PDB file of C-alpha atoms in Angstrom:
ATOM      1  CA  UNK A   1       0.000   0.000   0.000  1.00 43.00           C
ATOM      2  CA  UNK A   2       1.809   3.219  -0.903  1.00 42.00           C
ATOM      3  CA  UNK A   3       0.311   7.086   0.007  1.00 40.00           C
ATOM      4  CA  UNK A   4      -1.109   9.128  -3.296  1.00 41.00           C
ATOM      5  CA  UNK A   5      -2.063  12.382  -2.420  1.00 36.00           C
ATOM      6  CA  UNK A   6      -5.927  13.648  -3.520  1.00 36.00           C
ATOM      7  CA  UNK A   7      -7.764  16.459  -3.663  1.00 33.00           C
ATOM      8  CA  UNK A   8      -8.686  16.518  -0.435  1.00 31.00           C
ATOM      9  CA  UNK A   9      -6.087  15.316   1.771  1.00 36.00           C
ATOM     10  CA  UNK A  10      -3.301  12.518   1.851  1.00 35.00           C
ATOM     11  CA  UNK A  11      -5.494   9.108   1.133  1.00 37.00           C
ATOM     12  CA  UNK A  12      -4.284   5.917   1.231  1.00 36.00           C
ATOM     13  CA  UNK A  13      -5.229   2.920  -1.287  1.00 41.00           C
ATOM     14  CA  UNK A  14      -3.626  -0.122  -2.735  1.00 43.00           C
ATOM     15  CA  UNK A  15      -1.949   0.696  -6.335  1.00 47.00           C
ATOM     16  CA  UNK A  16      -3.985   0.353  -8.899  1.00 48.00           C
ATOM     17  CA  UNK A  17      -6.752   2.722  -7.453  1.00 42.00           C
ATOM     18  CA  UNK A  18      -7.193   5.718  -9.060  1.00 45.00           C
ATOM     19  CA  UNK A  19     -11.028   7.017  -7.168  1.00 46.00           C
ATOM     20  CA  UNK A  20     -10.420   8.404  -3.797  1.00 41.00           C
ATOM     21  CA  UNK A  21     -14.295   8.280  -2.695  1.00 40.00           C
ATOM     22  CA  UNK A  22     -13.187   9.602   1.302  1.00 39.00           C
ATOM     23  CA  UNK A  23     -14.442  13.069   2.512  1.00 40.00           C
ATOM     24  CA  UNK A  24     -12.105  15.552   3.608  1.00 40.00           C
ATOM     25  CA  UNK A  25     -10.443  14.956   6.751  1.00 35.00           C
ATOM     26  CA  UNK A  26     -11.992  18.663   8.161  1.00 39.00           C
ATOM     27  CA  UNK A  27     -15.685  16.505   7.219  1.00 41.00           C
ATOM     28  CA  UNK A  28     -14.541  14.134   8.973  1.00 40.00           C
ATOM     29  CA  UNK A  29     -13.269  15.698  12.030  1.00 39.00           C
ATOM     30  CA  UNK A  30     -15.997  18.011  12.143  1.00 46.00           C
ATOM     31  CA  UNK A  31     -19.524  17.757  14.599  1.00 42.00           C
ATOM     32  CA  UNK A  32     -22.608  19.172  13.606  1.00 48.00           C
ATOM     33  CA  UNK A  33     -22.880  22.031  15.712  1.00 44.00           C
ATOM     34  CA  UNK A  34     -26.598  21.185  17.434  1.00 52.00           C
ATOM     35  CA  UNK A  35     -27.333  17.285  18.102  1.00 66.00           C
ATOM     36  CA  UNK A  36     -29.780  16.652  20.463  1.00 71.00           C
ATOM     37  CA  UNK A  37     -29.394  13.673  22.644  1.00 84.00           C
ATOM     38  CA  UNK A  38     -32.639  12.486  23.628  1.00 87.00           C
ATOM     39  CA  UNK A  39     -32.493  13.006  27.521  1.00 89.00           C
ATOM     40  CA  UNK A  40     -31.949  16.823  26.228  1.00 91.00           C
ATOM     41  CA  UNK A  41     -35.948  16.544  25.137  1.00 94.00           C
ATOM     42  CA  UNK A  42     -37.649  15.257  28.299  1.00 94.00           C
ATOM     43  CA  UNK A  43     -37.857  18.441  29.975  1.00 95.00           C
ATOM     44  CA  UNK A  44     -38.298  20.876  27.361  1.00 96.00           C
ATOM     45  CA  UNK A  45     -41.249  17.811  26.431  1.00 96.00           C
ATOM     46  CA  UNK A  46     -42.719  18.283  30.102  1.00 97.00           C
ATOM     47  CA  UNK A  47     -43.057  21.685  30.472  1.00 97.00           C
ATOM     48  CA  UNK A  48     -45.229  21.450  26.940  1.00 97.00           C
ATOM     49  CA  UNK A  49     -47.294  18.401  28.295  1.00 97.00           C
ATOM     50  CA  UNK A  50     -48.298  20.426  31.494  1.00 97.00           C
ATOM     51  CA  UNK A  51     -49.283  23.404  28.713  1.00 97.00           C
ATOM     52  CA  UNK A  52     -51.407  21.116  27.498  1.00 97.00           C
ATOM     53  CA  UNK A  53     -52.845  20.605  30.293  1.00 97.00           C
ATOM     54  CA  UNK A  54     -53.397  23.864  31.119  1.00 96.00           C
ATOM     55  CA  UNK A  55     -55.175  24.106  27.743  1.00 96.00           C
ATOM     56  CA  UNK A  56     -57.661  22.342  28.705  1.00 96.00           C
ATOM     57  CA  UNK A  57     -58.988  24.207  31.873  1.00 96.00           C
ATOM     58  CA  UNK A  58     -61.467  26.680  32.147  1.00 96.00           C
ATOM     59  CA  UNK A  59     -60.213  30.309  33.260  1.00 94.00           C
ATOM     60  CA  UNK A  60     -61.178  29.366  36.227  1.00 96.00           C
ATOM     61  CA  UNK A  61     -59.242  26.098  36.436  1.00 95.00           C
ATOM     62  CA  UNK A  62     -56.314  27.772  35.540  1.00 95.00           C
ATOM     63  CA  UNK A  63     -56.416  30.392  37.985  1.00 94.00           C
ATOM     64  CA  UNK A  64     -56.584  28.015  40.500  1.00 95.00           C
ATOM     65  CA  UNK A  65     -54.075  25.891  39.337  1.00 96.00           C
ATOM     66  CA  UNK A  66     -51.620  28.533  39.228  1.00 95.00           C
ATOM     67  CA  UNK A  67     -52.563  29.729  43.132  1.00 94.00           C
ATOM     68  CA  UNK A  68     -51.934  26.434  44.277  1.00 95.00           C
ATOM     69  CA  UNK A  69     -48.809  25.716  42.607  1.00 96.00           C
ATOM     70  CA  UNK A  70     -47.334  28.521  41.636  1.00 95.00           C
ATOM     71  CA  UNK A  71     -44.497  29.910  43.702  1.00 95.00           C
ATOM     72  CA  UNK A  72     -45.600  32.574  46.432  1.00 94.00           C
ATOM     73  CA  UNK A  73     -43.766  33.339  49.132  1.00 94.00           C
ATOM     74  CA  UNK A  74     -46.429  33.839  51.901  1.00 95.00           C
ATOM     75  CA  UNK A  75     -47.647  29.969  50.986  1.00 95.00           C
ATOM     76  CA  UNK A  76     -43.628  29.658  51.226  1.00 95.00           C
ATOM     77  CA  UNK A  77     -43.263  31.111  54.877  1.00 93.00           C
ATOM     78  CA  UNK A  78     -46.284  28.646  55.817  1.00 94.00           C
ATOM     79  CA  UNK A  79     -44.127  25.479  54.831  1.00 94.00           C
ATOM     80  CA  UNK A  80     -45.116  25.115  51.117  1.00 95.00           C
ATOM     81  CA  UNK A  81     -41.614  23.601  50.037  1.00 95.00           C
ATOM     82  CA  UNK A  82     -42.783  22.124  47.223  1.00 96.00           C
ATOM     83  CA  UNK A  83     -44.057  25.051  45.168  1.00 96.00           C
ATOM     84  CA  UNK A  84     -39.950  26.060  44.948  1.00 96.00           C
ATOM     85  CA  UNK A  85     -40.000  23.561  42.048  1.00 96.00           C
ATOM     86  CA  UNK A  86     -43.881  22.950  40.868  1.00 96.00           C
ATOM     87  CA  UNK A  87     -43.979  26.600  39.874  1.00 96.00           C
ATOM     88  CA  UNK A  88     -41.065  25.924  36.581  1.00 95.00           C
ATOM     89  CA  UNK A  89     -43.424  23.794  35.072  1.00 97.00           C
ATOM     90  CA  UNK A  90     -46.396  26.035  35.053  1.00 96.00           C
ATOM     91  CA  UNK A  91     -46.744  29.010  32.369  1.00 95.00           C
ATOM     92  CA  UNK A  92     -48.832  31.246  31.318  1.00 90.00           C
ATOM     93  CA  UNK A  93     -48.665  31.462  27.344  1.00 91.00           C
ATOM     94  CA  UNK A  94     -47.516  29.736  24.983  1.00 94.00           C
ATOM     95  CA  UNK A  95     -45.049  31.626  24.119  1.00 94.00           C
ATOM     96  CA  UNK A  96     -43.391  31.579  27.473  1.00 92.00           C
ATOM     97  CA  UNK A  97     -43.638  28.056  27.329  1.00 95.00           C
ATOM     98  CA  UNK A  98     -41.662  27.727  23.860  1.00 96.00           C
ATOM     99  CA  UNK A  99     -39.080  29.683  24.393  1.00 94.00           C
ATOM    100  CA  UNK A 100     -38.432  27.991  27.686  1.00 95.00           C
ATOM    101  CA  UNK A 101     -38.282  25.244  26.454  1.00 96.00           C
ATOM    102  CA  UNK A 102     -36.103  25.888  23.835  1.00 96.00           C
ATOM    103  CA  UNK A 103     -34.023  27.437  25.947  1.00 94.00           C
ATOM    104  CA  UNK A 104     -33.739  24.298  28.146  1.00 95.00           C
ATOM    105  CA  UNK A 105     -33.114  22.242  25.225  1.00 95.00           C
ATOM    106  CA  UNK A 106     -30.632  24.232  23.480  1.00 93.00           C
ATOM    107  CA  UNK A 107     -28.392  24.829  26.674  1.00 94.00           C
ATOM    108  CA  UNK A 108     -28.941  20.971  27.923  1.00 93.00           C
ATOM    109  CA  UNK A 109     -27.205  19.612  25.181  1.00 91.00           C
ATOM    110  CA  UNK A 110     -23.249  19.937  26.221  1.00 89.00           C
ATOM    111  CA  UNK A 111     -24.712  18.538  29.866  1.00 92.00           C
ATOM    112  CA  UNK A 112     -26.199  15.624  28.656  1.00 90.00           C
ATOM    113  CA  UNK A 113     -23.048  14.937  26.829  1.00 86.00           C
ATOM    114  CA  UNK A 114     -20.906  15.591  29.714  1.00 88.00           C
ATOM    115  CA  UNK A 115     -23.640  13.648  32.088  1.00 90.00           C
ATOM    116  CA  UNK A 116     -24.370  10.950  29.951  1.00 84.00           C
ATOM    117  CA  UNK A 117     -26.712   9.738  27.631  1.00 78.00           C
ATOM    118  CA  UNK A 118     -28.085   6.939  29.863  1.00 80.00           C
ATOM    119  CA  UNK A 119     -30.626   7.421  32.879  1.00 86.00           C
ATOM    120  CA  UNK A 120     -27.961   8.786  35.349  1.00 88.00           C
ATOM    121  CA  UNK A 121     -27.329  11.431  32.858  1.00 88.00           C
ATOM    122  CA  UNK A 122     -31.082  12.848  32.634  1.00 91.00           C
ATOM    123  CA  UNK A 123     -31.333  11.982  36.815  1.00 94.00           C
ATOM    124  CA  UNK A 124     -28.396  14.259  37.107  1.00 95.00           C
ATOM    125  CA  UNK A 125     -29.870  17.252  34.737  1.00 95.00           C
ATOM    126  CA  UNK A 126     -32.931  16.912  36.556  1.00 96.00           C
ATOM    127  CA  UNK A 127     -31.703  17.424  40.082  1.00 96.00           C
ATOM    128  CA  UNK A 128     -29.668  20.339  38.020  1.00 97.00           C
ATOM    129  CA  UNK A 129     -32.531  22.132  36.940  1.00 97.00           C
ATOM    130  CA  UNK A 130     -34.375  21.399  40.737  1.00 97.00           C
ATOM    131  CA  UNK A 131     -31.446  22.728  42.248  1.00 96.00           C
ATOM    132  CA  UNK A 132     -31.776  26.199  39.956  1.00 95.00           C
ATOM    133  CA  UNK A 133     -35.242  26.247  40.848  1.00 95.00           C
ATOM    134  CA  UNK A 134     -35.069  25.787  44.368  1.00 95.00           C
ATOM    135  CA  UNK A 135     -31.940  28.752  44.497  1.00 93.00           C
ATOM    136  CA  UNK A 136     -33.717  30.951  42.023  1.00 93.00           C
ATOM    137  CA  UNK A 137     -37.352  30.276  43.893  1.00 94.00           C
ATOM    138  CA  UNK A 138     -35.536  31.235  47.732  1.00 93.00           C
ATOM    139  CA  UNK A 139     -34.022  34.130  45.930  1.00 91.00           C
ATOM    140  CA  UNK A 140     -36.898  35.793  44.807  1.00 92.00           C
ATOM    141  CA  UNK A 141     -38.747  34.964  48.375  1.00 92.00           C
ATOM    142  CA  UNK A 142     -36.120  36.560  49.924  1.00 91.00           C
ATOM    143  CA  UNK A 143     -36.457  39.771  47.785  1.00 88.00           C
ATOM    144  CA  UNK A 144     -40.313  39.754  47.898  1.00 89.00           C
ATOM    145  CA  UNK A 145     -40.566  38.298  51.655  1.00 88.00           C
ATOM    146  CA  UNK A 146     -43.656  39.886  52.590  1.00 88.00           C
ATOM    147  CA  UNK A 147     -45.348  40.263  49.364  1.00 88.00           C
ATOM    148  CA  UNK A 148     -48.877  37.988  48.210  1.00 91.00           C
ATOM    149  CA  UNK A 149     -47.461  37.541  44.518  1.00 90.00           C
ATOM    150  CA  UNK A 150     -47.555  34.186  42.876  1.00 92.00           C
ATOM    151  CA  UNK A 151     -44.892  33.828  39.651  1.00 92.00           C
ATOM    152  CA  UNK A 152     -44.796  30.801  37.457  1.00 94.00           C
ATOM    153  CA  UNK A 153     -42.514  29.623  34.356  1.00 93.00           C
ATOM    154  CA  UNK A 154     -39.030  27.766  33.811  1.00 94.00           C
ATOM    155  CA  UNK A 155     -36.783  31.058  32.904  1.00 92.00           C
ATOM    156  CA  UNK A 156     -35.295  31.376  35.882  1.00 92.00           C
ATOM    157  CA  UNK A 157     -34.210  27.561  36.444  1.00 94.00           C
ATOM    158  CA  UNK A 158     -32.947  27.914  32.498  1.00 94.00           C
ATOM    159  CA  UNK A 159     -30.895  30.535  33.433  1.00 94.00           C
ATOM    160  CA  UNK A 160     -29.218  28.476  35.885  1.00 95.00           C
ATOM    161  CA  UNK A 161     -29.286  25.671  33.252  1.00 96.00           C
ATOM    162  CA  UNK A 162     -27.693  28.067  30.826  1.00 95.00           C
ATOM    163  CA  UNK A 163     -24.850  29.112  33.416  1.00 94.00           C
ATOM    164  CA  UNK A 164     -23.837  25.753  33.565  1.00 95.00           C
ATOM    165  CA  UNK A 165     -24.010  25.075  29.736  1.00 93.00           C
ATOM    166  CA  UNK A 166     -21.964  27.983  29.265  1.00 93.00           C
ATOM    167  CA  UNK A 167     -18.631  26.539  30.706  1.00 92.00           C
ATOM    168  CA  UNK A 168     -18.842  23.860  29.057  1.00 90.00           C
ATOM    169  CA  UNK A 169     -17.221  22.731  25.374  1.00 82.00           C
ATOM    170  CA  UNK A 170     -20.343  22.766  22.552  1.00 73.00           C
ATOM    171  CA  UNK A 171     -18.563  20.885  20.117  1.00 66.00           C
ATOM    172  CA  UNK A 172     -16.355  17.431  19.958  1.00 57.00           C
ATOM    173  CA  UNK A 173     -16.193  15.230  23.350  1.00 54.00           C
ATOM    174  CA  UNK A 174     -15.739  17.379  26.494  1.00 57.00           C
ATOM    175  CA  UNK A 175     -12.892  17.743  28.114  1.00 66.00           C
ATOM    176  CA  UNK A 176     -12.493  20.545  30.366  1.00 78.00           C
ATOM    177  CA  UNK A 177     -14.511  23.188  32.364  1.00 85.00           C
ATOM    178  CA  UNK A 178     -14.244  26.504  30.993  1.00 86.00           C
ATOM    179  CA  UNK A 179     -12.659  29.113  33.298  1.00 88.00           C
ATOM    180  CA  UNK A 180     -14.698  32.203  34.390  1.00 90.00           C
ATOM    181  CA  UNK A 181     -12.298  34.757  32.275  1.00 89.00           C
ATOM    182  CA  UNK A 182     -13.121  32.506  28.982  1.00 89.00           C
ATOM    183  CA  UNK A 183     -14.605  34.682  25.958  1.00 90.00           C
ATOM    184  CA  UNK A 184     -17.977  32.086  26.114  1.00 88.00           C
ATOM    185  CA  UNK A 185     -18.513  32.469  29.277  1.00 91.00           C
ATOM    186  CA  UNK A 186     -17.741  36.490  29.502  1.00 92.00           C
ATOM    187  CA  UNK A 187     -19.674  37.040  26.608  1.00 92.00           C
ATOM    188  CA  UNK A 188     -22.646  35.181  28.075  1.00 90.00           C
ATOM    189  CA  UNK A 189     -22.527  36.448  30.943  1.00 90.00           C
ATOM    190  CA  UNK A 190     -22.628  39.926  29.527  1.00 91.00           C
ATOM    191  CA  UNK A 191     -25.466  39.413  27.912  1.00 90.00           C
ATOM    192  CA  UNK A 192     -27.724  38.036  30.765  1.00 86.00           C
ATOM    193  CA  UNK A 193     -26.219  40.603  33.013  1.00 85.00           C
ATOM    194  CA  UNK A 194     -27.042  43.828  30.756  1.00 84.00           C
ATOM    195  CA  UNK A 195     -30.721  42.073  29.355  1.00 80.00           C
ATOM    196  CA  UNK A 196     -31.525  42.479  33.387  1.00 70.00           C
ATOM    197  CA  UNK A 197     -29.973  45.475  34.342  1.00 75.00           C
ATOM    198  CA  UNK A 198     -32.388  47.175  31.449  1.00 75.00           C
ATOM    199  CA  UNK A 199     -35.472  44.828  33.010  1.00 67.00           C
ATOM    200  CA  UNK A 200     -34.260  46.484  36.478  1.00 65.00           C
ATOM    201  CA  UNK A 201     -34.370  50.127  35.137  1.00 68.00           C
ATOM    202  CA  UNK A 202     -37.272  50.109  33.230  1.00 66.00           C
ATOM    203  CA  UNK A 203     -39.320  48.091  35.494  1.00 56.00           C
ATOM    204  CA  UNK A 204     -42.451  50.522  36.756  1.00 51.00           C
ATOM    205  CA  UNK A 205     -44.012  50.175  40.254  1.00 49.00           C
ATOM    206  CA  UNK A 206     -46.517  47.181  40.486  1.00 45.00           C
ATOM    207  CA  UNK A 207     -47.189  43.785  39.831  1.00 42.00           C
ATOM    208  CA  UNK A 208     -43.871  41.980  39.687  1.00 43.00           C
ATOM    209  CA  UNK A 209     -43.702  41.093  35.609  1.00 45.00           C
ATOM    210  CA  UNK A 210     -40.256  39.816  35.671  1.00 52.00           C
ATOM    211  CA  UNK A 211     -38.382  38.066  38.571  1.00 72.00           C
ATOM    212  CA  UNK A 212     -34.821  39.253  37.504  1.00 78.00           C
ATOM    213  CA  UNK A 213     -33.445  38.824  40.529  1.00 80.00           C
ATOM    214  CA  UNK A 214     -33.845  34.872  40.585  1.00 86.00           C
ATOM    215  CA  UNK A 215     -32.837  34.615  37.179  1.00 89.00           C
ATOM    216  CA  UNK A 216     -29.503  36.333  37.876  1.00 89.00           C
ATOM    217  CA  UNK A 217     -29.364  34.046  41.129  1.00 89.00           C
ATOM    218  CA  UNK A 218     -30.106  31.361  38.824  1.00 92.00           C
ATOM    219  CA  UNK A 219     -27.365  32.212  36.018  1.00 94.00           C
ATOM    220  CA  UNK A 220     -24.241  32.702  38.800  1.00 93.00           C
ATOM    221  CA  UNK A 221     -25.094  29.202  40.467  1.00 95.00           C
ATOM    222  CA  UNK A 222     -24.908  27.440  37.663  1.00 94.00           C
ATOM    223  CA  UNK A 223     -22.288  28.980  36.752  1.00 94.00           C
ATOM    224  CA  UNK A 224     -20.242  28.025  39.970  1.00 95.00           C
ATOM    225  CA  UNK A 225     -21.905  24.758  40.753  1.00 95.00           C
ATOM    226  CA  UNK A 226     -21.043  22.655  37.486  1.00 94.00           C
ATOM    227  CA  UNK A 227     -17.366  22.492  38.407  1.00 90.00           C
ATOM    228  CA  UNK A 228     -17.921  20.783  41.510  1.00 93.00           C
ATOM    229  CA  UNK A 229     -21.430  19.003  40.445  1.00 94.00           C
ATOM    230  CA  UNK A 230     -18.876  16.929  37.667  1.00 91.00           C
ATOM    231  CA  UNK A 231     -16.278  16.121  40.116  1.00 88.00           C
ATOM    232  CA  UNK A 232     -18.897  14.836  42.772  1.00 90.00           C
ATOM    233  CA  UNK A 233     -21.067  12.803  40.130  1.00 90.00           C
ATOM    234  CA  UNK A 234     -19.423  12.617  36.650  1.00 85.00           C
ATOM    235  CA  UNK A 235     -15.617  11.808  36.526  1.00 78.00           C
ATOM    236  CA  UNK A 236     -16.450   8.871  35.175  1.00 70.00           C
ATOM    237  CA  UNK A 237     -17.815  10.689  32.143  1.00 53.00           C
ATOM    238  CA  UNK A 238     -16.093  14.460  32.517  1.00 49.00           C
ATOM    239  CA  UNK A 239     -12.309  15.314  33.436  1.00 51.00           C
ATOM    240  CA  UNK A 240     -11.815  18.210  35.102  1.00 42.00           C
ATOM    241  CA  UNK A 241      -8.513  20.434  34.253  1.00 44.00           C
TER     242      UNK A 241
END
């Protein structure tokens, strides 16, 4: 077998063999940008199930639905635990819906490849995104302690979702957390940091409409937690450097 060198790159083929039919090697080498594993779908696939749901209630239904799981911090301060994650899966429009879950989908894609494909890896994005929720839910408690407002929606456990996506490689097998200085990850958080700061400033006195505050509570935990959540559950899968 001697080397003949193609079009593309050096190919190798017993003499005699004039077609090279191989790709380039930069094909070869290369990953499509966006493939979804399929544990990336389940929880963008929930939160449109429960719309669904919620599509099929009266006004009336739906009000109630939303007061009795949506998060509030009075219902909070009277032992309510559970509404600091019941409340991401609830949502008010469709739209809200979509781009949440999009948004879950999109950023849960380098996870689930540094998780794992199999059921540990979708266990350990779940208890990801509860964590998120939980931190972003106590957060915005905290700032509205005394206040009778009920918010719903996913956003604010995607940001923390997105945090953690964000230090992470998005293309070929993943190595390596990003530092905090890297260009993804200052560019990022840039970006989520000024979006807010303009919610903050142009927010006018009344019903809460956006709960920037958890979402920025959101964004810095996962941000900081995915370094040690890989360590503790995935160096099986994930090496840290």
């Amino acid at each position: 077998i001697r080397a003949k060198t193609c079009l593309f790159d050096t190919c190798f083929r017993p003499p005699g063999v004039s077609n090279c039919d191989r790709r380039p090697m930069s094909d070869d080498t290369k990953e499509p940008l966006f493939t979804a594993p399929i544990a990336a779908f389940v929880l963008p696939g929930v939160i449109l199930a429960v719309l669904a749901f919620e599509f099929t209630l009266s006004n009336q239904g739906l009000a109630a639905l939303f007061d009795a799981w949506g998060l509030n911090p009075l219902l909070i301060r009277q032992g309510r635990g559970e509404l600091l994650l019941s409340y991401a899966f609830l949502h008010g429009s469709l739209l809200q819906a979509v781009l949440n879950a999009l948004t879950l989908l999109i950023f849960s894609v380098p996870l689930v490849r540094a998780f794992g494909r199999g059921g540990w890896g979708f266990v350990s994005l779940f208890m990801l995104f509860a964590v998120t929720s939980v931190a972003a839910g106590l957060a915005f408690c905290m700032v509205h302690l005394h206040d009778n407002v009920t918010v719903i929606g996913a956003s604010a456990a995607a940001s923390g979702i997105m945090g953690a996506a964000v230090r992470l490689p998005w293309r070929g097998e993943a190595t390596k957390v990003m530092p905090f200085a890297s260009p993804q990850v200052l560019a990022l958080s840039a970006l989520v940091a000024g979006f807010h700061l303009l919610s903050l400033l142009t927010h006018r006195e009344g019903p809460v409409t956006m709960a920037w505050e958890s979402h920025l509570a959101a964004y810095v935990i996962g941000l900081v937690i995915i370094s040690p959540w890989l360590r503790l559950f995935h160096r099986r899968y994930f090496t840290i450097i």
